mmCIF file of C-alpha atoms and ligand atoms in Angstrom:
data_model
loop_
_atom_site.group_PDB
_atom_site.id
_atom_site.type_symbol
_atom_site.label_atom_id
_atom_site.label_comp_id
_atom_site.label_asym_id
_atom_site.label_seq_id
_atom_site.Cartn_x
_atom_site.Cartn_y
_atom_site.Cartn_z
ATOM 1 C CA MET A 87 0.000 0.000 0.000
ATOM 2 C CA ALA A 88 1.420 3.357 -0.960
ATOM 3 C CA GLU A 89 2.334 5.454 2.086
ATOM 4 C CA THR A 90 0.419 8.423 0.636
ATOM 5 C CA ARG A 91 -2.841 6.406 0.595
ATOM 6 C CA TYR A 92 -2.253 5.579 4.277
ATOM 7 C CA GLN A 93 -1.570 9.237 5.119
ATOM 8 C CA GLU A 94 -4.647 10.363 3.190
ATOM 9 C CA ALA A 95 -6.765 7.784 5.035
ATOM 10 C CA ILE A 96 -5.432 8.966 8.403
ATOM 11 C CA GLU A 97 -6.255 12.586 7.521
ATOM 12 C CA ALA A 98 -9.793 11.649 6.439
ATOM 13 C CA LEU A 99 -10.335 9.575 9.598
ATOM 14 C CA ALA A 100 -8.939 12.390 11.778
ATOM 15 C CA ALA A 101 -11.373 14.821 10.152
ATOM 16 C CA ALA A 102 -14.289 12.488 10.885
ATOM 17 C CA PHE A 103 -13.276 11.187 14.340
ATOM 18 C CA GLY A 104 -11.176 13.964 15.875
ATOM 19 C CA ASP A 105 -9.240 12.926 18.958
ATOM 20 C CA ARG A 106 -10.729 9.417 18.928
ATOM 21 C CA LEU A 107 -8.073 8.650 16.326
ATOM 22 C CA GLY A 108 -4.835 8.117 18.247
ATOM 23 C CA LEU A 109 -1.389 6.548 17.970
ATOM 24 C CA THR A 110 -0.319 3.513 20.042
ATOM 25 C CA ARG A 111 3.003 5.399 20.569
ATOM 26 C CA PRO A 112 4.720 8.286 18.771
ATOM 27 C CA GLY A 113 5.242 7.114 15.184
ATOM 28 C CA GLY A 114 3.317 3.886 15.951
ATOM 29 C CA GLU A 115 0.109 2.409 14.608
ATOM 30 C CA ALA A 116 -3.010 4.528 14.326
ATOM 31 C CA PHE A 117 -6.002 3.340 16.317
ATOM 32 C CA LEU A 118 -9.625 4.304 16.391
ATOM 33 C CA SER A 119 -12.399 3.736 18.956
ATOM 34 C CA PRO A 120 -15.812 3.934 17.266
ATOM 35 C CA ALA A 121 -18.647 4.853 19.621
ATOM 36 C CA GLY A 122 -21.423 2.938 17.840
ATOM 37 C CA VAL A 123 -22.537 1.052 14.748
ATOM 38 C CA GLU A 124 -22.881 4.142 12.539
ATOM 39 C CA GLU A 125 -19.332 5.234 13.392
ATOM 40 C CA ALA A 126 -18.062 1.722 12.670
ATOM 41 C CA ARG A 127 -19.692 1.918 9.235
ATOM 42 C CA LEU A 128 -18.214 5.344 8.544
ATOM 43 C CA MET A 129 -14.763 4.165 9.615
ATOM 44 C CA ALA A 130 -14.996 1.160 7.235
ATOM 45 C CA GLU A 131 -16.209 3.330 4.346
ATOM 46 C CA ILE A 132 -13.339 5.789 4.759
ATOM 47 C CA SER A 133 -10.620 3.161 5.088
ATOM 48 C CA ASN A 134 -12.025 1.219 2.132
ATOM 49 C CA ARG A 135 -11.912 4.388 0.022
ATOM 50 C CA TYR A 136 -8.131 4.493 0.569
ATOM 51 C CA SER A 137 -7.654 0.671 0.528
ATOM 52 C CA VAL A 138 -6.333 0.769 4.082
ATOM 53 C CA PRO A 139 -7.284 -2.370 6.072
ATOM 54 C CA LEU A 140 -8.912 -2.200 9.492
ATOM 55 C CA VAL A 141 -7.490 -4.498 12.169
ATOM 56 C CA PRO A 142 -10.061 -5.166 14.909
ATOM 57 C CA LEU A 143 -8.642 -5.715 18.403
ATOM 58 C CA GLY A 144 -10.217 -7.652 21.232
ATOM 59 C CA ALA A 145 -8.437 -8.260 24.518
ATOM 60 C CA GLY A 146 -5.518 -10.087 22.866
ATOM 61 C CA THR A 147 -6.220 -13.465 24.554
ATOM 62 C CA GLY A 148 -6.303 -15.186 21.172
ATOM 63 C CA ASN A 149 -2.654 -14.155 20.720
ATOM 64 C CA GLY A 150 -1.597 -12.512 17.513
ATOM 65 C CA SER A 151 -3.560 -9.324 18.004
ATOM 66 C CA THR A 152 -2.393 -7.297 20.941
ATOM 67 C CA PRO A 153 -2.451 -3.520 20.911
ATOM 68 C CA GLU A 154 1.340 -3.533 20.731
ATOM 69 C CA GLY A 155 1.588 -6.461 18.321
ATOM 70 C CA PRO A 156 2.481 -6.268 14.650
ATOM 71 C CA THR A 157 -0.298 -5.897 12.109
ATOM 72 C CA PRO A 158 -0.164 -7.793 8.807
ATOM 73 C CA GLU A 159 0.263 -4.630 6.787
ATOM 74 C CA ARG A 160 -0.069 -0.961 7.595
ATOM 75 C CA GLY A 161 -3.643 -0.737 8.789
ATOM 76 C CA VAL A 162 -5.732 1.102 11.312
ATOM 77 C CA LEU A 163 -6.284 -0.699 14.618
ATOM 78 C CA VAL A 164 -9.834 -0.640 15.941
ATOM 79 C CA ARG A 165 -10.638 -0.829 19.643
ATOM 80 C CA PHE A 166 -14.119 -1.478 20.953
ATOM 81 C CA ASP A 167 -13.858 0.006 24.468
ATOM 82 C CA LEU A 168 -16.708 2.405 23.643
ATOM 83 C CA MET A 169 -18.976 -0.390 22.373
ATOM 84 C CA GLN A 170 -19.561 -2.490 25.498
ATOM 85 C CA ASP A 171 -23.314 -1.908 25.658
ATOM 86 C CA VAL A 172 -25.548 -4.740 26.873
ATOM 87 C CA ARG A 173 -29.329 -5.149 26.545
ATOM 88 C CA LEU A 174 -30.539 -7.677 29.083
ATOM 89 C CA PRO A 175 -33.452 -10.007 28.270
ATOM 90 C CA GLU A 176 -36.962 -8.756 29.094
ATOM 91 C CA ASN A 177 -39.803 -10.973 30.281
ATOM 92 C CA ASP A 178 -39.540 -14.372 28.571
ATOM 93 C CA GLU A 179 -36.717 -13.485 26.184
ATOM 94 C CA THR A 180 -33.880 -16.010 26.203
ATOM 95 C CA TRP A 181 -31.360 -13.834 24.351
ATOM 96 C CA VAL A 182 -29.045 -11.048 25.437
ATOM 97 C CA GLU A 183 -27.689 -8.371 23.088
ATOM 98 C CA ALA A 184 -24.114 -7.194 23.506
ATOM 99 C CA GLY A 185 -21.637 -4.868 21.834
ATOM 100 C CA PRO A 186 -18.292 -6.196 20.519
ATOM 101 C CA GLY A 187 -16.234 -4.708 23.374
ATOM 102 C CA ALA A 188 -18.266 -6.326 26.191
ATOM 103 C CA SER A 189 -16.342 -8.865 28.286
ATOM 104 C CA TRP A 190 -17.919 -12.330 28.533
ATOM 105 C CA LEU A 191 -17.587 -12.383 32.318
ATOM 106 C CA ASN A 192 -19.213 -8.962 32.793
ATOM 107 C CA LEU A 193 -22.037 -10.058 30.527
ATOM 108 C CA ASP A 194 -22.535 -13.251 32.534
ATOM 109 C CA ASP A 195 -22.407 -11.282 35.807
ATOM 110 C CA GLU A 196 -25.077 -8.880 34.550
ATOM 111 C CA LEU A 197 -27.320 -11.782 33.561
ATOM 112 C CA ARG A 198 -27.005 -13.271 37.083
ATOM 113 C CA ALA A 199 -29.125 -10.376 38.378
ATOM 114 C CA ARG A 200 -31.969 -11.943 36.334
ATOM 115 C CA ALA A 201 -31.139 -15.510 37.491
ATOM 116 C CA ARG A 202 -29.801 -16.211 33.999
ATOM 117 C CA GLY A 203 -26.341 -16.842 32.554
ATOM 118 C CA LEU A 204 -24.695 -17.255 29.157
ATOM 119 C CA ALA A 205 -25.251 -20.651 27.515
ATOM 120 C CA VAL A 206 -21.524 -20.747 26.629
ATOM 121 C CA TYR A 207 -18.493 -18.570 27.385
ATOM 122 C CA PRO A 208 -14.735 -19.025 26.922
ATOM 123 C CA THR A 209 -12.442 -19.813 29.857
ATOM 124 C CA SER A 210 -10.742 -16.516 28.988
ATOM 125 C CA ALA A 211 -14.044 -14.765 29.915
ATOM 126 C CA PRO A 212 -12.567 -12.276 32.451
ATOM 127 C CA ARG A 213 -10.749 -10.566 29.551
ATOM 128 C CA ALA A 214 -12.002 -11.904 26.192
ATOM 129 C CA THR A 215 -14.459 -9.722 24.291
ATOM 130 C CA VAL A 216 -17.668 -10.631 22.494
ATOM 131 C CA GLY A 217 -16.180 -9.546 19.141
ATOM 132 C CA GLY A 218 -12.930 -11.459 19.690
ATOM 133 C CA TRP A 219 -14.568 -14.802 20.465
ATOM 134 C CA LEU A 220 -17.169 -14.440 17.716
ATOM 135 C CA ALA A 221 -14.371 -13.847 15.224
ATOM 136 C CA THR A 222 -12.479 -16.964 16.338
ATOM 137 C CA ASP A 223 -15.495 -19.214 17.080
ATOM 138 C CA GLY A 224 -14.689 -22.113 19.392
ATOM 139 C CA LEU A 225 -16.194 -23.863 22.350
ATOM 140 C CA GLY A 226 -15.862 -23.447 26.072
ATOM 141 C CA VAL A 227 -17.747 -23.484 29.359
ATOM 142 C CA GLY A 228 -21.243 -24.858 28.661
ATOM 143 C CA SER A 229 -20.389 -26.654 25.421
ATOM 144 C CA PHE A 230 -21.189 -30.105 26.856
ATOM 145 C CA GLU A 231 -24.853 -29.052 26.804
ATOM 146 C CA PHE A 232 -24.895 -26.305 24.173
ATOM 147 C CA GLY A 233 -22.110 -27.089 21.673
ATOM 148 C CA ARG A 234 -20.008 -24.592 19.798
ATOM 149 C CA LEU A 235 -20.278 -20.828 20.167
ATOM 150 C CA ARG A 236 -21.826 -20.449 16.712
ATOM 151 C CA GLU A 237 -24.763 -22.687 17.755
ATOM 152 C CA ASN A 238 -25.521 -20.171 20.514
ATOM 153 C CA VAL A 239 -25.473 -16.971 18.504
ATOM 154 C CA LEU A 240 -28.906 -16.053 17.178
ATOM 155 C CA SER A 241 -27.357 -13.423 14.962
ATOM 156 C CA ALA A 242 -24.342 -11.187 14.697
ATOM 157 C CA THR A 243 -24.347 -7.696 13.235
ATOM 158 C CA VAL A 244 -21.304 -7.117 11.067
ATOM 159 C CA VAL A 245 -19.905 -4.225 9.062
ATOM 160 C CA SER A 246 -18.261 -5.369 5.836
ATOM 161 C CA ALA A 247 -14.926 -4.025 4.636
ATOM 162 C CA ARG A 248 -16.902 -1.630 2.376
ATOM 163 C CA GLY A 249 -19.024 -0.335 5.232
ATOM 164 C CA ASP A 250 -22.272 -2.277 4.595
ATOM 165 C CA LEU A 251 -24.241 -3.400 7.631
ATOM 166 C CA ARG A 252 -25.446 -7.043 7.677
ATOM 167 C CA GLU A 253 -27.098 -9.462 10.076
ATOM 168 C CA ILE A 254 -25.621 -12.929 9.828
ATOM 169 C CA PRO A 255 -26.866 -16.100 11.521
ATOM 170 C CA GLY A 256 -24.552 -17.765 14.057
ATOM 171 C CA GLU A 257 -23.694 -20.626 11.712
ATOM 172 C CA ASP A 258 -22.100 -18.148 9.291
ATOM 173 C CA LEU A 259 -19.586 -17.015 11.930
ATOM 174 C CA ALA A 260 -17.087 -19.485 10.463
ATOM 175 C CA SER A 261 -16.666 -17.054 7.555
ATOM 176 C CA LEU A 262 -15.217 -14.490 9.991
ATOM 177 C CA SER A 263 -12.568 -16.880 11.311
ATOM 178 C CA ARG A 264 -10.956 -17.788 7.974
ATOM 179 C CA PRO A 265 -7.165 -17.523 8.318
ATOM 180 C CA GLU A 266 -7.012 -14.730 5.754
ATOM 181 C CA GLY A 267 -9.821 -12.888 7.589
ATOM 182 C CA SER A 268 -13.007 -11.662 5.988
ATOM 183 C CA GLY A 269 -12.439 -7.961 6.511
ATOM 184 C CA SER A 270 -15.788 -7.848 8.334
ATOM 185 C CA ILE A 271 -16.113 -6.409 11.799
ATOM 186 C CA VAL A 272 -18.540 -7.636 14.448
ATOM 187 C CA VAL A 273 -20.473 -4.698 15.900
ATOM 188 C CA GLY A 274 -23.079 -6.576 17.946
ATOM 189 C CA ALA A 275 -24.596 -9.972 18.672
ATOM 190 C CA ARG A 276 -27.648 -11.703 20.132
ATOM 191 C CA LEU A 277 -26.480 -14.545 22.362
ATOM 192 C CA ARG A 278 -28.294 -17.488 23.924
ATOM 193 C CA THR A 279 -28.829 -17.422 27.695
ATOM 194 C CA ARG A 280 -29.870 -20.162 30.147
ATOM 195 C CA ARG A 281 -31.511 -20.333 33.543
ATOM 196 C CA ALA A 282 -28.620 -20.267 35.981
ATOM 197 C CA ASP A 283 -29.917 -19.773 39.500
ATOM 198 C CA ALA A 284 -28.580 -22.960 41.101
ATOM 199 C CA ASP A 285 -25.606 -24.703 39.510
ATOM 200 C CA ALA A 286 -23.659 -27.399 41.335
ATOM 201 C CA PRO A 287 -20.023 -28.262 40.541
ATOM 202 C CA LEU A 288 -18.526 -31.757 40.234
ATOM 203 C CA ALA A 289 -14.912 -32.927 40.274
ATOM 204 C CA ALA A 290 -13.022 -36.219 40.143
ATOM 205 C CA ALA A 291 -9.318 -37.156 40.262
ATOM 206 C CA PHE A 292 -7.492 -39.821 38.230
ATOM 207 C CA GLY A 293 -4.044 -41.348 38.395
ATOM 208 C CA SER A 294 -3.526 -41.550 34.636
ATOM 209 C CA ALA A 295 -4.348 -39.784 31.387
ATOM 210 C CA ALA A 296 -5.806 -43.026 30.003
ATOM 211 C CA ASN A 297 -8.343 -43.300 32.830
ATOM 212 C CA LEU A 298 -9.318 -39.646 32.566
ATOM 213 C CA ALA A 299 -9.747 -39.884 28.770
ATOM 214 C CA ALA A 300 -11.806 -43.092 29.072
ATOM 215 C CA THR A 301 -14.129 -41.333 31.566
ATOM 216 C CA VAL A 302 -14.582 -38.377 29.217
ATOM 217 C CA GLU A 303 -15.485 -40.719 26.352
ATOM 218 C CA SER A 304 -17.825 -42.716 28.559
ATOM 219 C CA LEU A 305 -19.676 -39.555 29.699
ATOM 220 C CA SER A 306 -19.879 -38.334 26.136
ATOM 221 C CA ASP A 307 -21.649 -41.613 25.264
ATOM 222 C CA SER A 308 -23.955 -41.833 28.280
ATOM 223 C CA ARG A 309 -24.689 -38.077 28.166
ATOM 224 C CA PRO A 310 -25.735 -37.245 31.727
ATOM 225 C CA PRO A 311 -27.506 -33.836 31.800
ATOM 226 C CA LEU A 312 -24.378 -31.793 32.610
ATOM 227 C CA TRP A 313 -23.998 -28.191 31.504
ATOM 228 C CA HIS A 314 -20.189 -28.232 31.456
ATOM 229 C CA LEU A 315 -17.482 -30.904 31.391
ATOM 230 C CA ALA A 316 -13.734 -30.198 31.333
ATOM 231 C CA PHE A 317 -10.391 -31.658 32.382
ATOM 232 C CA LEU A 318 -6.852 -30.652 33.411
ATOM 233 C CA ASN A 319 -3.506 -32.390 33.375
ATOM 234 C CA PRO A 320 -1.383 -32.468 36.573
ATOM 235 C CA VAL A 321 0.887 -29.591 35.446
ATOM 236 C CA LEU A 322 -2.080 -27.238 35.135
ATOM 237 C CA ALA A 323 -3.717 -28.620 38.293
ATOM 238 C CA ARG A 324 -0.539 -27.792 40.260
ATOM 239 C CA ALA A 325 -0.344 -24.322 38.715
ATOM 240 C CA ARG A 326 -3.906 -23.752 39.989
ATOM 241 C CA HIS A 327 -2.857 -24.912 43.484
ATOM 242 C CA LEU A 328 -5.022 -28.008 43.158
ATOM 243 C CA GLU A 329 -3.894 -31.560 43.848
ATOM 244 C CA GLY A 330 -1.358 -32.688 41.248
ATOM 245 C CA GLU A 331 -3.523 -35.295 39.524
ATOM 246 C CA TYR A 332 -5.538 -35.530 36.345
ATOM 247 C CA LEU A 333 -8.758 -33.697 37.173
ATOM 248 C CA LEU A 334 -12.195 -33.892 35.620
ATOM 249 C CA PHE A 335 -14.647 -31.157 36.530
ATOM 250 C CA GLY A 336 -17.873 -29.550 35.441
ATOM 251 C CA ALA A 337 -21.214 -28.142 36.515
ATOM 252 C CA TYR A 338 -24.928 -28.872 36.191
ATOM 253 C CA PRO A 339 -28.214 -27.334 37.367
ATOM 254 C CA ARG A 340 -28.815 -28.793 40.834
ATOM 255 C CA GLU A 341 -32.327 -29.952 39.897
ATOM 256 C CA ARG A 342 -30.676 -32.471 37.525
ATOM 257 C CA GLU A 343 -28.777 -34.172 40.379
ATOM 258 C CA GLU A 344 -30.662 -37.424 39.992
ATOM 259 C CA GLY A 345 -29.880 -37.768 36.294
ATOM 260 C CA VAL A 346 -26.203 -36.860 36.830
ATOM 261 C CA ALA A 347 -25.196 -38.880 39.901
ATOM 262 C CA GLY A 348 -25.668 -42.399 38.466
ATOM 263 C CA PRO A 349 -23.819 -42.124 35.129
ATOM 264 C CA LEU A 350 -21.103 -39.922 36.688
ATOM 265 C CA GLY A 351 -20.420 -42.310 39.590
ATOM 266 C CA GLU A 352 -20.382 -45.277 37.223
ATOM 267 C CA ALA A 353 -17.991 -43.706 34.680
ATOM 268 C CA VAL A 354 -15.596 -42.443 37.368
ATOM 269 C CA GLY A 355 -15.704 -45.730 39.325
ATOM 270 C CA LYS A 356 -15.064 -48.048 36.411
ATOM 271 C CA ASN A 357 -12.037 -45.965 35.378
ATOM 272 C CA ARG A 358 -10.487 -45.997 38.852
ATOM 273 C CA GLY A 359 -11.238 -42.360 39.562
ATOM 274 C CA ARG A 360 -12.192 -40.709 42.838
ATOM 275 C CA LEU A 361 -15.091 -38.265 43.155
ATOM 276 C CA LEU A 362 -14.030 -35.178 45.148
ATOM 277 C CA CYS A 363 -16.157 -33.730 47.954
ATOM 278 C CA ALA A 364 -18.348 -30.668 47.317
ATOM 279 C CA ALA A 365 -15.854 -28.240 48.901
ATOM 280 C CA ASP A 366 -13.044 -29.455 46.615
ATOM 281 C CA ALA A 367 -15.344 -29.442 43.588
ATOM 282 C CA TYR A 368 -16.151 -25.756 44.313
ATOM 283 C CA ARG A 369 -12.422 -25.041 44.573
ATOM 284 C CA VAL A 370 -11.682 -26.636 41.186
ATOM 285 C CA TRP A 371 -14.643 -24.815 39.604
ATOM 286 C CA GLY A 372 -13.514 -21.496 41.111
ATOM 287 C CA GLU A 373 -10.176 -21.803 39.279
ATOM 288 C CA ARG A 374 -11.707 -22.355 35.822
ATOM 289 C CA PHE A 375 -10.486 -19.023 34.401
ATOM 290 C CA PHE A 376 -6.858 -19.430 35.498
ATOM 291 C CA PRO A 377 -4.523 -17.970 34.230
ATOM 292 C CA VAL A 378 -6.789 -15.167 32.977
ATOM 293 C CA THR A 379 -7.794 -12.413 35.401
ATOM 294 C CA PRO A 380 -9.493 -9.095 34.648
ATOM 295 C CA SER A 381 -6.449 -7.120 35.801
ATOM 296 C CA ALA A 382 -3.447 -9.134 34.496
ATOM 297 C CA ALA A 383 -1.323 -7.078 32.116
ATOM 298 C CA SER A 384 -0.971 -9.978 29.668
ATOM 299 C CA VAL A 385 -2.050 -13.581 29.162
ATOM 300 C CA PRO A 386 0.347 -16.430 28.391
ATOM 301 C CA GLU A 387 0.580 -17.723 24.849
ATOM 302 C CA VAL A 388 -1.749 -20.602 24.250
ATOM 303 C CA VAL A 389 -2.022 -23.268 21.555
ATOM 304 C CA ARG A 390 -5.686 -23.895 20.797
ATOM 305 C CA GLU A 391 -6.956 -26.939 18.895
ATOM 306 C CA VAL A 392 -10.241 -28.773 18.535
ATOM 307 C CA VAL A 393 -9.781 -32.566 18.525
ATOM 308 C CA PRO A 394 -12.158 -35.542 18.463
ATOM 309 C CA LEU A 395 -12.555 -37.048 21.940
ATOM 310 C CA THR A 396 -10.833 -40.202 20.701
ATOM 311 C CA GLU A 397 -7.608 -38.137 20.444
ATOM 312 C CA VAL A 398 -7.690 -36.714 23.978
ATOM 313 C CA ARG A 399 -5.736 -39.630 25.439
ATOM 314 C CA ASP A 400 -2.859 -39.171 22.925
ATOM 315 C CA ALA A 401 -2.823 -35.405 23.396
ATOM 316 C CA LEU A 402 -2.531 -35.811 27.177
ATOM 317 C CA ALA A 403 0.165 -38.479 26.772
ATOM 318 C CA ARG A 404 2.165 -36.137 24.515
ATOM 319 C CA ALA A 405 1.935 -33.404 27.166
ATOM 320 C CA GLU A 406 3.057 -35.908 29.822
ATOM 321 C CA GLY A 407 6.048 -36.864 27.664
ATOM 322 C CA ARG A 408 7.219 -33.245 27.627
ATOM 323 C CA GLY A 409 6.639 -32.794 31.359
ATOM 324 C CA THR A 410 6.222 -29.015 31.359
ATOM 325 C CA VAL A 411 3.122 -28.642 29.260
ATOM 326 C CA ALA A 412 -0.047 -27.520 31.000
ATOM 327 C CA THR A 413 -3.185 -28.732 29.235
ATOM 328 C CA GLN A 414 -6.879 -28.147 29.723
ATOM 329 C CA GLY A 415 -9.814 -29.396 27.696
ATOM 330 C CA SER A 416 -13.452 -28.378 27.350
ATOM 331 C CA VAL A 417 -15.783 -31.091 26.091
ATOM 332 C CA SER A 418 -18.494 -30.378 23.509
ATOM 333 C CA ARG A 419 -21.698 -32.273 22.774
ATOM 334 C CA SER A 420 -20.349 -32.660 19.238
ATOM 335 C CA GLY A 421 -17.881 -35.333 20.455
ATOM 336 C CA GLU A 422 -14.952 -32.904 20.314
ATOM 337 C CA ALA A 423 -12.788 -31.189 22.896
ATOM 338 C CA LEU A 424 -11.091 -27.819 22.725
ATOM 339 C CA LEU A 425 -7.545 -28.311 24.010
ATOM 340 C CA LEU A 426 -5.557 -25.363 25.311
ATOM 341 C CA THR A 427 -1.879 -25.901 26.049
ATOM 342 C CA PHE A 428 0.540 -23.549 27.790
ATOM 343 C CA GLU A 429 4.207 -23.822 28.685
ATOM 344 C CA GLU A 430 4.438 -24.172 32.475
ATOM 345 C CA GLU A 431 7.085 -21.478 32.862
ATOM 346 C CA ARG A 432 4.799 -18.896 31.230
ATOM 347 C CA LEU A 433 1.993 -19.456 33.745
HETATM 348 C C1 FAD B 569 -6.230 -18.803 29.164
HETATM 349 C C2 FAD B 569 -6.999 -18.817 27.875
HETATM 350 C C3 FAD B 569 -8.222 -19.484 27.820
HETATM 351 C C4 FAD B 569 -8.929 -19.554 26.615
HETATM 352 N N1 FAD B 569 -10.124 -20.240 26.594
HETATM 353 C C5 FAD B 569 -10.771 -20.385 25.428
HETATM 354 C C6 FAD B 569 -11.976 -21.148 25.364
HETATM 355 O O1 FAD B 569 -12.500 -21.638 26.381
HETATM 356 N N2 FAD B 569 -12.557 -21.318 24.163
HETATM 357 C C7 FAD B 569 -12.032 -20.774 23.015
HETATM 358 O O2 FAD B 569 -12.610 -20.995 21.956
HETATM 359 N N3 FAD B 569 -10.924 -20.011 23.043
HETATM 360 C C8 FAD B 569 -10.275 -19.805 24.212
HETATM 361 N N4 FAD B 569 -9.142 -19.060 24.253
HETATM 362 C C9 FAD B 569 -8.680 -18.358 23.055
HETATM 363 C C10 FAD B 569 -9.179 -16.862 23.062
HETATM 364 O O3 FAD B 569 -9.284 -16.409 24.380
HETATM 365 C C11 FAD B 569 -10.533 -16.716 22.467
HETATM 366 O O4 FAD B 569 -10.471 -16.971 21.098
HETATM 367 C C12 FAD B 569 -11.060 -15.305 22.759
HETATM 368 O O5 FAD B 569 -12.404 -15.270 22.846
HETATM 369 C C13 FAD B 569 -10.510 -14.185 21.939
HETATM 370 O O6 FAD B 569 -11.082 -12.965 22.416
HETATM 371 P P1 FAD B 569 -10.254 -11.615 22.509
HETATM 372 O O7 FAD B 569 -11.200 -10.511 22.861
HETATM 373 O O8 FAD B 569 -9.072 -11.752 23.387
HETATM 374 O O9 FAD B 569 -9.806 -11.443 20.980
HETATM 375 P P2 FAD B 569 -8.354 -11.142 20.382
HETATM 376 O O10 FAD B 569 -7.399 -12.199 20.785
HETATM 377 O O11 FAD B 569 -7.965 -9.738 20.673
HETATM 378 O O12 FAD B 569 -8.671 -11.267 18.836
HETATM 379 C C14 FAD B 569 -8.910 -12.510 18.244
HETATM 380 C C15 FAD B 569 -9.247 -12.291 16.758
HETATM 381 O O13 FAD B 569 -10.521 -11.670 16.659
HETATM 382 C C16 FAD B 569 -10.428 -10.498 15.844
HETATM 383 N N5 FAD B 569 -11.414 -9.563 16.389
HETATM 384 C C17 FAD B 569 -11.425 -8.968 17.616
HETATM 385 N N6 FAD B 569 -12.526 -8.204 17.740
HETATM 386 C C18 FAD B 569 -13.206 -8.306 16.568
HETATM 387 C C19 FAD B 569 -14.428 -7.728 16.074
HETATM 388 N N7 FAD B 569 -15.186 -6.896 16.811
HETATM 389 N N8 FAD B 569 -14.804 -8.058 14.801
HETATM 390 C C20 FAD B 569 -14.063 -8.911 14.029
HETATM 391 N N9 FAD B 569 -12.907 -9.461 14.436
HETATM 392 C C21 FAD B 569 -12.505 -9.178 15.687
HETATM 393 C C22 FAD B 569 -8.976 -10.030 15.988
HETATM 394 O O14 FAD B 569 -8.573 -9.258 14.882
HETATM 395 C C23 FAD B 569 -8.252 -11.381 16.035
HETATM 396 O O15 FAD B 569 -8.073 -11.893 14.740
HETATM 397 C C24 FAD B 569 -8.416 -18.941 25.445
HETATM 398 C C25 FAD B 569 -7.190 -18.243 25.511
HETATM 399 C C26 FAD B 569 -6.508 -18.175 26.710
HETATM 400 C C27 FAD B 569 -5.202 -17.424 26.760
#
């Protein structure tokens, strides 16, 4: 891109946005904070006119897009701090509307006031933004019952690279997460909620990766009515100040206790696991966001992959072979798990 086109674009954006166009540092990247959908459209129209790409930023938990990080070519960074608006469900509505800059944890906290919660959220929820997770799709807390994120998005409002506004259904979110990017920007979404007034946690410990993986597969077949199911290897358990074993944990609405207890006890028992007491289960559940906190200056680099459940055992064995790899998995109703791996020394 010719430097003059970039300079012309910056001048046009400065004329339209005034001091909401800034520089990350003197001589650094230009960034813009639109204050609503119309401004996001205007920003896209202007940058498209000069063929300058926009680079949307979330909280940087997906790695590869931090405010200080490199951009693929000279583009304008877009922050969504001014678009964190939330419209909570009224009456019998089961959807919440949120702006792209809203944090998943804040959104879930706000829903709690109405005895509701998000159907799914990422384990990076204290930092990750609505726009950032929608653009990367994935699965997370709640996926055992509700599946992938895209199955829980009624619609997303996006601004195309040319500045057109479109509503897309959740299943089309995959088009946003193509490696080359779509150039579209998420400016809002309607997300599925669930009743969440009385969840109970569960946790079990195992001596080996094989026994843990067999339990996960068994529960995926017998399908007790859990909301969430996840697991940790001993390296990550230790980092969370939990006992250094393979841990299985999750949560379910307390009213489903009867349907959960039998299949859970059977799967854990036949694979030589040990169910933990309620106090320990709460402790494991309370650490589900580690190592992400709302205030941490940065998050460690993570490798993120979705694998069939039949590959969980091998993935855990590979981590064990290397000794310093911390691994966690979230199980989806689709028979897949999202594996996140971190190097221990970065935690
Ligand atoms: C500890 C940890 C736990 C994690 N847990 C999960 C998990 O449970 N499930 C999971 O799927 N992933 C998980 N991740 C990966 C990552 O957190 C998620 O993908 C996350 O939701 C990204 O959100 P973000 O706001 O940090 O986006 P960023 O990392 O800032 O951005 C991610 C991508 O989205 C684009 N983007 C940002 N905002 C917009 C927008 N408004 N419109 C269009 N594109 C946009 C960016 O350009 C970038 O390409 C985890 C990561 C860490 C470090």
